[in-house]
Amino acid sequence: MKRRDFLVKSAYSAIALTFSACGRSQEMKHDMSGMESKGGMSGMGHMASEQLADLDALPKGQDLKALPLLVNQSTQADAFKATLRAAPMQVELIKGKPTTFWTYNQSAAPLLMELTEGMSVEIELVNDLPQPTTIHWHGLPVPPEEDGAPHDAVPPNGRRTYRFTLPEDCAGTYWFHPHPHKVTHEQVFRGLAGVIVVRPKNKAADPLSALPETHLVVTDLKLNADGSIAENNMMDDMNGREGQFLLVNGQYQPNVNLSGATRVRLWNATSARFLNLVKQNSTGQIDNIVQVGTDGGLLSKAQTSSKLLVGPAERVELLLSSAKDEKFSLIASSYNQGKMGMASPTPATTIVSVEQSAGEFKIPALRKIEALGAAVATQKVVLGEAMSMAGGVHSMLFLINNKQYDMNRIDFTSKKGQVEEWIVENNSDMDHPFHIHGGQYQLVRREGFDSNKTATTEYEPAWKDTVNIKARERIVLKMVQQYAGLRMVHCHILEHEDAGMMANLQVRG
Ligand code: C2O
Ligand code: CU
Ligand code: CU
């Protein structure tokens, strides 16, 4: 049976399938006494019975709100101290039908942490969720014990303090999210995620520091008509969850006013949505997008393109400017990531509508980035999928080097401080955004193989922590792990990560 037929057939044997696809979250739910009802059990047949809210259920076109700041409680210079309390929170998005989100500090919009290189950071996590949780500092070079791995989960009613000191030269655009075993996707789709901007200690190191800055945090909301957050169905578990609402700073298709040339940081904080960014002006034309930064900060020089793919977990910095007053939209144009089960590709959606006043800015050389030297070791990773009939039910397995994630198995070993080359091959039929914990890496090359004979692309050195890999594509990257300890590598489609497309990397001292 071919993959597609298998999956289509599967989709119609609804009940058994839904059980298998939701097995892991159902299992969690059984453990959770006292948890508020959220349609989980009645969601058993949700393949068939899913009743999503209409697109006009949420207002759009409101002015974009700035992100709420996580306030620094420290009185010392070079120190940042705060508490993040993860807890349920009710928000009335649909009148009379409150939605229960899980949020940090009762903020429905993602919180912004503003840090500076060299700062010592102390964050207390208070877990008032009905599940264990952690905080993972996505992309930041923090010690493994402080990085919120699934092995160090904080139980319900527990708390712990994360402590780390930011090194020099890590200015960039990061984020934080929970990383507990098997329920990361659920905690993120219920609302848990926040963002981090790290600024250089020396302002002169940032040639764009004089520009006004706008932050766009893109998240995805799949909302039921009754106001509850939808459970994942089998398609979500296979293809990654996409909601009907793309939110920006917690708002649906807001309006953004920019005065003059502006630096825009955009986070893809969705579970699985590929943002195939285009800038469409009011006459329907596509203008070029000018990218100045990526996950780990500024590029060496600006790059111009008509389309910019920002995969799950990736970040970009854009420079938006125009010679005259202008109106345009940032759109996530449709993107085909090779979804299974005859699911249609992600449709185009507006992210934000923008009104910008005239103001030009000549972009200087941005930054000097040295290429990492010759690699002294090589890691080989194959991302794969397989069909399973375990327990008499069809399901998809998501694998790294043919294995599902096991918390207690070491899959890769490397040595602190040495340049290593990672060859990562996507031997499956859909895209997988590949992430390594511990800091930033450099993408060196991308090439197609087998049925996908694309030309090789070589990359200028830039700092990334997540790179999308298309089906039958291979990337080569270089990375240095700065601390000894346990790290994770995984696909950042959160459903795939939780289903086992993740591996442990032991870094030796
Ligand atoms: Cu953003 Cu292992 O995660
Ligand atoms: Cu991470
Ligand atoms: Cu994946």
Short mmCIF file of C-alpha atoms and ligand atoms in Angstrom, two decimals:
data_model
loop_
_atom_site.label_atom_id
_atom_site.label_comp_id
_atom_site.label_asym_id
_atom_site.label_seq_id
_atom_site.Cartn_x
_atom_site.Cartn_y
_atom_site.Cartn_z
CA MET A 1 0.00 0.00 0.00
CA LYS A 2 1.32 3.46 -0.82
CA ARG A 3 1.77 6.00 1.93
CA ARG A 4 -1.03 8.18 0.64
CA ASP A 5 -3.61 5.40 0.26
CA PHE A 6 -2.68 4.02 3.61
CA LEU A 7 -3.29 7.35 5.22
CA VAL A 8 -6.51 8.05 3.41
CA LYS A 9 -7.88 4.65 4.38
CA SER A 10 -6.71 5.30 7.87
CA ALA A 11 -8.53 8.56 8.08
CA TYR A 12 -11.83 6.77 7.76
CA SER A 13 -11.37 4.16 10.43
CA ALA A 14 -11.99 7.01 12.78
CA ILE A 15 -12.43 5.65 16.27
CA ALA A 16 -9.48 3.27 16.53
CA LEU A 17 -7.34 5.89 14.90
CA THR A 18 -8.29 8.70 17.11
CA PHE A 19 -7.45 6.51 20.05
CA SER A 20 -4.05 5.74 18.68
CA ALA A 21 -3.31 9.25 17.55
CA CYS A 22 -4.33 10.76 20.85
CA GLY A 23 -3.05 7.95 23.00
CA ARG A 24 -0.34 10.01 24.53
CA SER A 25 -2.42 12.99 25.50
CA GLN A 26 -5.32 10.86 26.70
CA GLU A 27 -2.91 8.98 28.90
CA MET A 28 -1.82 12.27 30.44
CA LYS A 29 -5.36 13.33 31.00
CA HIS A 30 -6.19 10.21 32.96
CA ASP A 31 -3.48 11.14 35.40
CA MET A 32 -4.81 14.58 35.92
CA SER A 33 -7.33 14.60 38.65
CA GLY A 34 -8.94 17.91 39.25
CA MET A 35 -8.24 19.22 35.81
CA GLU A 36 -10.95 21.36 34.36
CA SER A 37 -12.97 19.68 31.67
CA LYS A 38 -11.82 20.78 28.28
CA GLY A 39 -13.72 18.57 25.95
CA GLY A 40 -10.98 15.95 25.96
CA MET A 41 -13.10 12.87 26.44
CA SER A 42 -15.94 14.01 24.28
CA GLY A 43 -13.22 14.76 21.77
CA MET A 44 -12.79 11.02 21.13
CA GLY A 45 -14.62 11.24 17.89
CA HIS A 46 -13.15 14.60 17.00
CA MET A 47 -12.18 13.53 13.49
CA ALA A 48 -15.83 13.65 12.67
CA SER A 49 -17.26 15.98 15.25
CA GLU A 50 -14.75 18.83 15.22
CA GLN A 51 -16.73 22.09 15.31
CA LEU A 52 -14.39 24.99 14.86
CA ALA A 53 -15.25 28.64 15.43
CA ASP A 54 -15.98 30.68 12.29
CA LEU A 55 -13.31 33.04 11.06
CA ASP A 56 -15.43 36.03 12.02
CA ALA A 57 -15.56 34.86 15.64
CA LEU A 58 -12.48 36.98 16.36
CA PRO A 59 -12.24 40.68 15.54
CA LYS A 60 -9.51 41.64 13.13
CA GLY A 61 -7.93 44.89 12.04
CA GLN A 62 -7.29 46.23 15.53
CA ASP A 63 -4.12 48.22 16.17
CA LEU A 64 -1.20 46.00 17.05
CA LYS A 65 -0.36 46.06 20.74
CA ALA A 66 3.24 46.04 21.90
CA LEU A 67 4.26 42.85 23.68
CA PRO A 68 3.86 42.95 27.46
CA LEU A 69 7.27 43.14 29.13
CA LEU A 70 8.50 40.66 31.68
CA VAL A 71 9.68 43.22 34.20
CA ASN A 72 13.18 42.92 35.60
CA GLN A 73 12.97 42.71 39.41
CA SER A 74 16.70 42.95 39.94
CA THR A 75 18.22 46.16 41.24
CA GLN A 76 21.73 45.13 40.24
CA ALA A 77 23.26 46.20 36.98
CA ASP A 78 23.86 43.30 34.58
CA ALA A 79 21.32 41.10 36.30
CA PHE A 80 17.82 40.05 35.35
CA LYS A 81 15.43 38.46 37.79
CA ALA A 82 11.80 37.52 37.38
CA THR A 83 9.17 34.89 38.05
CA LEU A 84 7.23 33.05 35.39
CA ARG A 85 4.10 31.40 36.73
CA ALA A 86 2.57 28.93 34.30
CA ALA A 87 -1.14 28.58 34.99
CA PRO A 88 -4.54 28.30 33.33
CA MET A 89 -6.24 31.56 32.48
CA GLN A 90 -9.64 32.39 31.08
CA VAL A 91 -10.07 34.83 28.24
CA GLU A 92 -13.39 35.75 26.69
CA LEU A 93 -12.55 35.76 22.99
CA ILE A 94 -16.07 34.76 22.00
CA LYS A 95 -18.73 36.53 24.04
CA GLY A 96 -20.14 34.28 26.73
CA LYS A 97 -17.83 31.41 25.78
CA PRO A 98 -14.59 31.84 27.69
CA THR A 99 -11.45 30.10 26.47
CA THR A 100 -9.05 28.49 28.92
CA PHE A 101 -5.48 29.19 27.88
CA TRP A 102 -2.33 28.18 29.70
CA THR A 103 -0.16 31.27 30.03
CA TYR A 104 2.78 32.79 31.86
CA ASN A 105 1.89 35.41 34.46
CA GLN A 106 -1.73 35.57 33.27
CA SER A 107 -0.74 37.29 30.06
CA ALA A 108 -2.72 36.21 27.01
CA ALA A 109 -0.13 37.84 24.73
CA PRO A 110 3.41 36.40 24.71
CA LEU A 111 5.72 38.09 27.22
CA LEU A 112 8.90 39.82 26.06
CA MET A 113 12.16 39.48 28.00
CA GLU A 114 14.74 42.11 27.14
CA LEU A 115 18.24 41.00 28.03
CA THR A 116 21.76 42.24 27.41
CA GLU A 117 24.87 40.21 26.62
CA GLY A 118 26.81 39.27 29.74
CA MET A 119 23.74 39.50 32.02
CA SER A 120 23.21 37.00 34.76
CA VAL A 121 19.65 35.75 34.56
CA GLU A 122 17.56 34.19 37.30
CA ILE A 123 14.05 33.05 36.45
CA GLU A 124 11.83 31.27 38.91
CA LEU A 125 9.31 28.94 37.29
CA VAL A 126 6.15 28.34 39.31
CA ASN A 127 4.13 25.46 37.93
CA ASP A 128 0.42 25.91 38.51
CA LEU A 129 -0.48 23.68 35.58
CA PRO A 130 -2.04 20.22 35.89
CA GLN A 131 1.01 18.76 34.07
CA PRO A 132 4.77 18.76 34.61
CA THR A 133 6.49 21.55 32.71
CA THR A 134 9.89 23.11 32.01
CA ILE A 135 11.16 26.30 30.42
CA HIS A 136 13.49 25.78 27.50
CA TRP A 137 15.51 28.81 26.35
CA HIS A 138 15.31 28.12 22.64
CA GLY A 139 18.55 29.04 20.89
CA LEU A 140 20.32 30.58 23.87
CA PRO A 141 23.71 29.22 24.89
CA VAL A 142 22.77 28.22 28.44
CA PRO A 143 24.18 25.25 30.42
CA PRO A 144 22.29 21.97 29.80
CA GLU A 145 21.08 21.70 33.41
CA GLU A 146 19.42 25.12 33.07
CA ASP A 147 17.89 24.52 29.66
CA GLY A 148 14.56 22.97 30.63
CA ALA A 149 15.10 19.51 29.17
CA PRO A 150 12.31 16.93 29.53
CA HIS A 151 14.54 15.11 32.04
CA ASP A 152 14.25 18.02 34.49
CA ALA A 153 10.51 18.59 34.56
CA VAL A 154 8.93 20.58 37.39
CA PRO A 155 5.84 18.76 38.73
CA PRO A 156 2.46 20.45 39.24
CA ASN A 157 2.66 22.76 42.28
CA GLY A 158 6.44 22.66 42.02
CA ARG A 159 8.90 25.42 41.36
CA ARG A 160 12.52 25.82 40.38
CA THR A 161 14.92 28.59 39.50
CA TYR A 162 16.81 28.67 36.22
CA ARG A 163 20.16 30.46 36.41
CA PHE A 164 22.54 31.31 33.60
CA THR A 165 24.88 34.02 32.44
CA LEU A 166 24.72 35.17 28.86
CA PRO A 167 28.06 35.11 27.04
CA GLU A 168 29.44 37.88 24.83
CA ASP A 169 28.32 38.06 21.22
CA CYS A 170 24.93 36.38 21.60
CA ALA A 171 22.72 39.35 20.71
CA GLY A 172 19.76 38.02 18.77
CA THR A 173 16.16 36.94 18.71
CA TYR A 174 15.21 33.96 20.86
CA TRP A 175 12.20 32.50 22.58
CA PHE A 176 11.20 30.27 25.44
CA HIS A 177 8.65 27.50 25.68
CA PRO A 178 7.88 24.38 27.73
CA HIS A 179 9.69 21.14 26.86
CA PRO A 180 8.13 18.36 28.98
CA HIS A 181 8.14 14.79 27.74
CA LYS A 182 5.41 14.15 25.14
CA VAL A 183 3.25 17.16 25.99
CA THR A 184 5.32 20.05 24.63
CA HIS A 185 2.90 20.41 21.71
CA GLU A 186 -0.09 20.56 24.03
CA GLN A 187 1.44 23.14 26.37
CA VAL A 188 2.39 25.33 23.43
CA PHE A 189 -0.98 25.09 21.71
CA ARG A 190 -2.68 26.01 24.97
CA GLY A 191 -0.68 29.23 24.94
CA LEU A 192 2.68 28.80 26.66
CA ALA A 193 5.50 30.64 24.88
CA GLY A 194 7.35 33.90 25.29
CA VAL A 195 10.12 35.73 23.46
CA ILE A 196 13.55 37.10 24.19
CA VAL A 197 15.57 39.87 22.61
CA VAL A 198 19.24 39.93 23.59
CA ARG A 199 20.94 43.25 22.88
CA PRO A 200 24.68 43.81 22.56
CA LYS A 201 26.51 45.17 25.55
CA ASN A 202 28.20 47.66 23.31
CA LYS A 203 25.56 49.55 21.35
CA ALA A 204 28.03 50.32 18.57
CA ALA A 205 28.06 46.61 17.75
CA ASP A 206 24.50 47.00 16.50
CA PRO A 207 24.38 49.22 13.41
CA LEU A 208 20.57 49.18 13.48
CA SER A 209 20.18 50.24 17.10
CA ALA A 210 18.95 53.71 16.16
CA LEU A 211 15.94 52.38 14.26
CA PRO A 212 12.50 51.99 15.79
CA GLU A 213 11.67 48.36 16.37
CA THR A 214 8.46 46.35 16.05
CA HIS A 215 7.91 42.82 17.33
CA LEU A 216 5.62 40.33 15.65
CA VAL A 217 5.15 37.04 17.47
CA VAL A 218 3.17 34.65 15.32
CA THR A 219 1.23 31.88 17.06
CA ASP A 220 -1.52 29.61 15.91
CA LEU A 221 -4.91 29.15 17.53
CA LYS A 222 -7.29 26.31 16.78
CA LEU A 223 -10.49 27.30 18.48
CA ASN A 224 -13.72 25.38 18.82
CA ALA A 225 -17.07 27.09 18.27
CA ASP A 226 -17.82 26.64 21.99
CA GLY A 227 -14.73 28.70 22.85
CA SER A 228 -12.56 25.79 23.99
CA ILE A 229 -9.14 25.16 22.49
CA ALA A 230 -9.45 22.25 20.07
CA GLU A 231 -7.75 18.97 20.83
CA ASN A 232 -5.43 17.60 18.17
CA ASN A 233 -7.05 15.31 15.65
CA MET A 234 -5.19 12.58 13.81
CA MET A 235 -4.25 14.89 10.96
CA ASP A 236 -2.78 17.40 13.43
CA ASP A 237 -0.72 14.64 14.99
CA MET A 238 0.64 13.58 11.61
CA ASN A 239 1.10 16.86 9.79
CA GLY A 240 1.54 19.21 12.69
CA ARG A 241 -1.25 21.32 14.09
CA GLU A 242 -2.51 24.39 12.28
CA GLY A 243 -5.31 26.47 13.70
CA GLN A 244 -7.80 28.56 11.77
CA PHE A 245 -6.43 31.72 13.39
CA LEU A 246 -2.90 32.96 12.95
CA LEU A 247 -2.33 35.39 15.80
CA VAL A 248 0.23 38.16 16.08
CA ASN A 249 1.05 39.27 19.63
CA GLY A 250 -2.18 37.48 20.54
CA GLN A 251 -4.31 39.47 18.04
CA TYR A 252 -5.96 38.28 14.84
CA GLN A 253 -4.72 40.06 11.69
CA PRO A 254 -3.91 43.34 13.43
CA ASN A 255 -2.98 46.63 11.77
CA VAL A 256 0.55 47.83 12.24
CA ASN A 257 1.59 51.47 11.98
CA LEU A 258 5.23 52.06 11.24
CA SER A 259 6.81 55.48 11.15
CA GLY A 260 9.71 55.50 8.76
CA ALA A 261 12.30 52.79 8.32
CA THR A 262 11.74 50.10 10.95
CA ARG A 263 13.45 46.99 12.17
CA VAL A 264 10.90 44.22 12.52
CA ARG A 265 11.59 41.04 14.45
CA LEU A 266 9.26 38.19 13.58
CA TRP A 267 9.04 34.94 15.53
CA ASN A 268 7.43 31.80 14.18
CA ALA A 269 6.18 30.48 17.52
CA THR A 270 3.60 28.17 15.98
CA SER A 271 3.52 24.40 16.45
CA ALA A 272 3.86 23.55 12.81
CA ARG A 273 2.97 26.42 10.47
CA PHE A 274 5.33 27.34 7.63
CA LEU A 275 5.27 31.08 7.09
CA ASN A 276 6.11 31.61 3.45
CA LEU A 277 6.41 35.38 3.84
CA VAL A 278 5.59 37.82 1.07
CA LYS A 279 5.08 41.56 1.16
CA GLN A 280 2.13 42.53 -0.97
CA ASN A 281 1.43 46.21 -1.58
CA SER A 282 -1.98 47.83 -1.94
CA THR A 283 -1.96 47.40 -5.72
CA GLY A 284 -1.47 43.65 -5.31
CA GLN A 285 2.19 43.69 -6.33
CA ILE A 286 4.81 41.71 -4.51
CA ASP A 287 7.64 43.86 -3.16
CA ASN A 288 10.98 42.52 -2.08
CA ILE A 289 11.58 41.64 1.54
CA VAL A 290 14.83 42.83 3.06
CA GLN A 291 16.14 40.44 5.70
CA VAL A 292 18.82 41.69 8.09
CA GLY A 293 18.79 39.07 10.82
CA THR A 294 18.04 35.49 11.65
CA ASP A 295 17.79 33.26 14.77
CA GLY A 296 21.14 34.18 16.28
CA GLY A 297 21.20 37.88 15.41
CA LEU A 298 22.21 40.01 12.46
CA LEU A 299 23.37 38.57 9.15
CA SER A 300 26.70 39.74 7.77
CA LYS A 301 24.83 41.72 5.12
CA ALA A 302 21.22 42.34 4.15
CA GLN A 303 19.52 39.87 1.82
CA THR A 304 16.69 40.66 -0.53
CA SER A 305 14.10 38.19 -1.78
CA SER A 306 10.51 38.14 -2.96
CA LYS A 307 9.62 35.23 -0.64
CA LEU A 308 11.10 34.31 2.68
CA LEU A 309 10.28 30.98 4.28
CA VAL A 310 10.18 31.15 8.07
CA GLY A 311 9.62 27.63 9.36
CA PRO A 312 8.37 26.63 12.82
CA ALA A 313 10.67 28.03 15.56
CA GLU A 314 12.68 30.23 13.18
CA ARG A 315 13.04 33.99 13.60
CA VAL A 316 13.85 36.74 11.15
CA GLU A 317 14.72 40.41 11.37
CA LEU A 318 13.42 42.53 8.52
CA LEU A 319 14.17 46.08 7.51
CA LEU A 320 10.98 47.70 6.27
CA SER A 321 11.28 51.09 4.63
CA SER A 322 9.86 53.01 1.74
CA ALA A 323 10.42 56.23 -0.22
CA LYS A 324 6.76 57.21 0.13
CA ASP A 325 3.87 56.54 2.48
CA GLU A 326 2.70 53.03 1.83
CA LYS A 327 0.17 50.35 2.68
CA PHE A 328 0.96 46.67 2.37
CA SER A 329 0.32 43.30 3.94
CA LEU A 330 2.68 40.67 5.21
CA ILE A 331 1.17 37.44 4.00
CA ALA A 332 1.96 33.83 4.69
CA SER A 333 1.48 32.60 1.13
CA SER A 334 0.44 29.02 0.57
CA TYR A 335 3.12 26.44 1.15
CA ASN A 336 3.28 22.77 0.32
CA GLN A 337 5.26 20.87 2.94
CA GLY A 338 4.13 17.46 1.70
CA LYS A 339 1.33 16.84 4.17
CA MET A 340 0.03 13.30 4.46
CA GLY A 341 -3.42 11.84 4.09
CA MET A 342 -4.49 14.06 1.19
CA ALA A 343 -4.51 17.12 3.44
CA SER A 344 -4.39 20.25 1.32
CA PRO A 345 -1.35 22.52 1.57
CA THR A 346 -1.49 25.36 4.04
CA PRO A 347 -3.62 28.11 2.49
CA ALA A 348 -2.44 31.71 2.20
CA THR A 349 -3.30 33.97 5.15
CA THR A 350 -2.69 37.58 6.02
CA ILE A 351 -0.39 37.97 8.99
CA VAL A 352 -0.62 41.75 9.42
CA SER A 353 -1.74 44.80 7.44
CA VAL A 354 0.79 47.60 7.58
CA GLU A 355 0.68 51.36 7.09
CA GLN A 356 4.12 52.86 6.87
CA SER A 357 5.20 56.47 6.49
CA ALA A 358 8.05 57.45 4.20
CA GLY A 359 11.60 57.17 5.45
CA GLU A 360 14.60 55.51 3.94
CA PHE A 361 17.59 53.95 5.54
CA LYS A 362 20.81 52.91 3.90
CA ILE A 363 21.73 49.54 5.37
CA PRO A 364 25.37 49.40 6.37
CA ALA A 365 27.51 46.29 6.63
CA LEU A 366 25.82 44.50 9.49
CA ARG A 367 28.26 42.23 11.19
CA LYS A 368 31.38 40.20 10.78
CA ILE A 369 30.76 36.48 11.13
CA GLU A 370 33.70 34.11 10.92
CA ALA A 371 32.98 30.72 9.41
CA LEU A 372 33.58 27.88 11.85
CA GLY A 373 36.79 26.04 10.95
CA ALA A 374 37.38 22.50 9.78
CA ALA A 375 35.23 19.91 11.53
CA VAL A 376 36.98 17.27 13.63
CA ALA A 377 33.96 14.97 13.92
CA THR A 378 30.86 14.17 11.91
CA GLN A 379 27.35 13.33 13.08
CA LYS A 380 24.92 11.67 10.72
CA VAL A 381 21.20 12.14 11.15
CA VAL A 382 18.39 10.68 9.08
CA LEU A 383 14.89 11.97 9.63
CA GLY A 384 12.33 9.37 8.68
CA GLU A 385 8.75 8.27 8.96
CA ALA A 386 7.24 4.80 9.01
CA MET A 387 3.79 3.33 9.13
CA SER A 388 2.93 1.24 12.12
CA MET A 389 0.21 -1.31 12.83
CA ALA A 390 1.18 -1.72 16.45
CA GLY A 391 -1.73 -2.82 18.62
CA GLY A 392 -3.83 -3.35 15.53
CA VAL A 393 -4.15 0.35 14.72
CA HIS A 394 -2.57 2.40 11.97
CA SER A 395 -0.33 5.23 13.02
CA MET A 396 2.64 7.15 11.72
CA LEU A 397 6.00 6.95 13.39
CA PHE A 398 8.42 9.86 13.28
CA LEU A 399 12.00 8.73 13.66
CA ILE A 400 15.61 9.82 13.91
CA ASN A 401 18.04 7.21 12.58
CA ASN A 402 15.17 4.76 12.59
CA LYS A 403 14.41 5.15 16.28
CA GLN A 404 11.72 6.81 18.32
CA TYR A 405 12.92 9.06 21.11
CA ASP A 406 13.87 7.36 24.35
CA MET A 407 14.69 9.62 27.27
CA ASN A 408 17.22 7.13 28.60
CA ARG A 409 19.16 6.37 25.45
CA ILE A 410 22.14 8.38 24.22
CA ASP A 411 21.93 8.70 20.46
CA PHE A 412 24.85 11.00 19.69
CA THR A 413 28.00 11.90 21.56
CA SER A 414 30.19 14.89 20.98
CA LYS A 415 32.93 16.77 22.72
CA LYS A 416 32.75 20.20 24.27
CA GLY A 417 34.53 22.96 22.37
CA GLN A 418 35.16 21.18 19.08
CA VAL A 419 33.79 22.00 15.65
CA GLU A 420 31.51 19.23 14.46
CA GLU A 421 29.80 18.73 11.19
CA TRP A 422 26.23 17.46 11.14
CA ILE A 423 24.90 15.88 7.98
CA VAL A 424 21.13 15.81 8.29
CA GLU A 425 19.08 14.03 5.70
CA ASN A 426 15.33 14.17 5.35
CA ASN A 427 14.42 10.75 4.05
CA SER A 428 10.68 11.29 4.39
CA ASP A 429 7.95 12.87 2.29
CA MET A 430 7.40 16.06 4.23
CA ASP A 431 9.43 19.03 5.52
CA HIS A 432 10.99 18.84 8.98
CA PRO A 433 12.56 21.90 10.68
CA PHE A 434 15.72 20.63 12.38
CA HIS A 435 16.78 22.07 15.75
CA ILE A 436 19.76 21.43 18.03
CA HIS A 437 19.87 22.62 21.64
CA GLY A 438 22.82 24.42 23.11
CA GLY A 439 23.20 27.53 21.00
CA GLN A 440 23.66 28.48 17.40
CA TYR A 441 25.06 26.64 14.43
CA GLN A 442 26.12 27.58 10.90
CA LEU A 443 24.32 26.15 7.90
CA VAL A 444 26.97 25.33 5.33
CA ARG A 445 25.18 23.63 2.46
CA ARG A 446 21.88 22.27 1.27
CA GLU A 447 21.42 19.72 -1.52
CA GLY A 448 18.72 17.44 -2.90
CA PHE A 449 18.95 13.69 -3.40
CA ASP A 450 16.96 10.83 -4.96
CA SER A 451 13.75 12.14 -6.50
CA ASN A 452 14.61 15.70 -5.47
CA LYS A 453 17.55 16.72 -7.61
CA THR A 454 17.89 20.36 -6.67
CA ALA A 455 21.14 22.18 -7.14
CA THR A 456 23.44 22.60 -4.18
CA THR A 457 23.14 25.85 -2.24
CA GLU A 458 26.12 27.08 -0.25
CA TYR A 459 25.52 29.52 2.61
CA GLU A 460 27.37 32.52 3.96
CA PRO A 461 28.08 32.08 7.65
CA ALA A 462 25.07 33.08 9.80
CA TRP A 463 23.86 31.89 13.21
CA LYS A 464 20.87 29.57 13.20
CA ASP A 465 19.36 27.06 15.59
CA THR A 466 16.55 25.73 13.41
CA VAL A 467 16.66 25.06 9.67
CA ASN A 468 13.88 23.60 7.56
CA ILE A 469 14.77 20.51 5.52
CA LYS A 470 12.54 19.59 2.63
CA ALA A 471 11.76 16.02 1.61
CA ARG A 472 14.81 14.29 0.06
CA GLU A 473 17.03 17.15 1.00
CA ARG A 474 20.23 17.06 2.99
CA ILE A 475 21.83 19.87 4.94
CA VAL A 476 25.33 20.17 6.29
CA LEU A 477 25.85 22.36 9.32
CA LYS A 478 28.66 23.07 11.75
CA MET A 479 28.32 23.53 15.46
CA VAL A 480 30.39 23.84 18.62
CA GLN A 481 28.81 22.77 21.91
CA GLN A 482 30.15 25.03 24.66
CA TYR A 483 29.08 22.99 27.69
CA ALA A 484 29.29 19.36 28.70
CA GLY A 485 25.97 17.68 29.40
CA LEU A 486 22.83 16.36 27.79
CA ARG A 487 21.23 18.13 24.81
CA MET A 488 18.34 17.36 22.49
CA VAL A 489 18.10 17.44 18.73
CA HIS A 490 14.68 17.27 17.14
CA CYS A 491 12.16 18.25 14.52
CA HIS A 492 10.44 21.47 15.62
CA ILE A 493 7.03 20.43 14.37
CA LEU A 494 6.00 19.91 17.96
CA GLU A 495 3.75 16.95 17.21
CA HIS A 496 6.68 15.19 15.53
CA GLU A 497 8.99 16.01 18.40
CA ASP A 498 6.53 14.56 20.92
CA ALA A 499 5.88 11.53 18.72
CA GLY A 500 9.57 10.68 18.86
CA MET A 501 11.45 12.61 16.17
CA MET A 502 13.95 13.63 18.81
CA ALA A 503 17.28 12.30 20.06
CA ASN A 504 19.67 12.80 22.97
CA LEU A 505 23.11 14.26 22.42
CA GLN A 506 25.67 13.69 25.17
CA VAL A 507 28.38 16.34 25.14
CA ARG A 508 31.52 15.19 26.97
CA GLY A 509 33.78 17.55 28.85
CU1 C2O B 1 12.30 25.11 20.75
CU2 C2O B 1 13.84 21.59 21.88
O1 C2O B 1 13.04 23.34 21.33
CU CU B 2 15.52 24.54 21.61
CU CU B 3 8.81 16.92 11.56
#
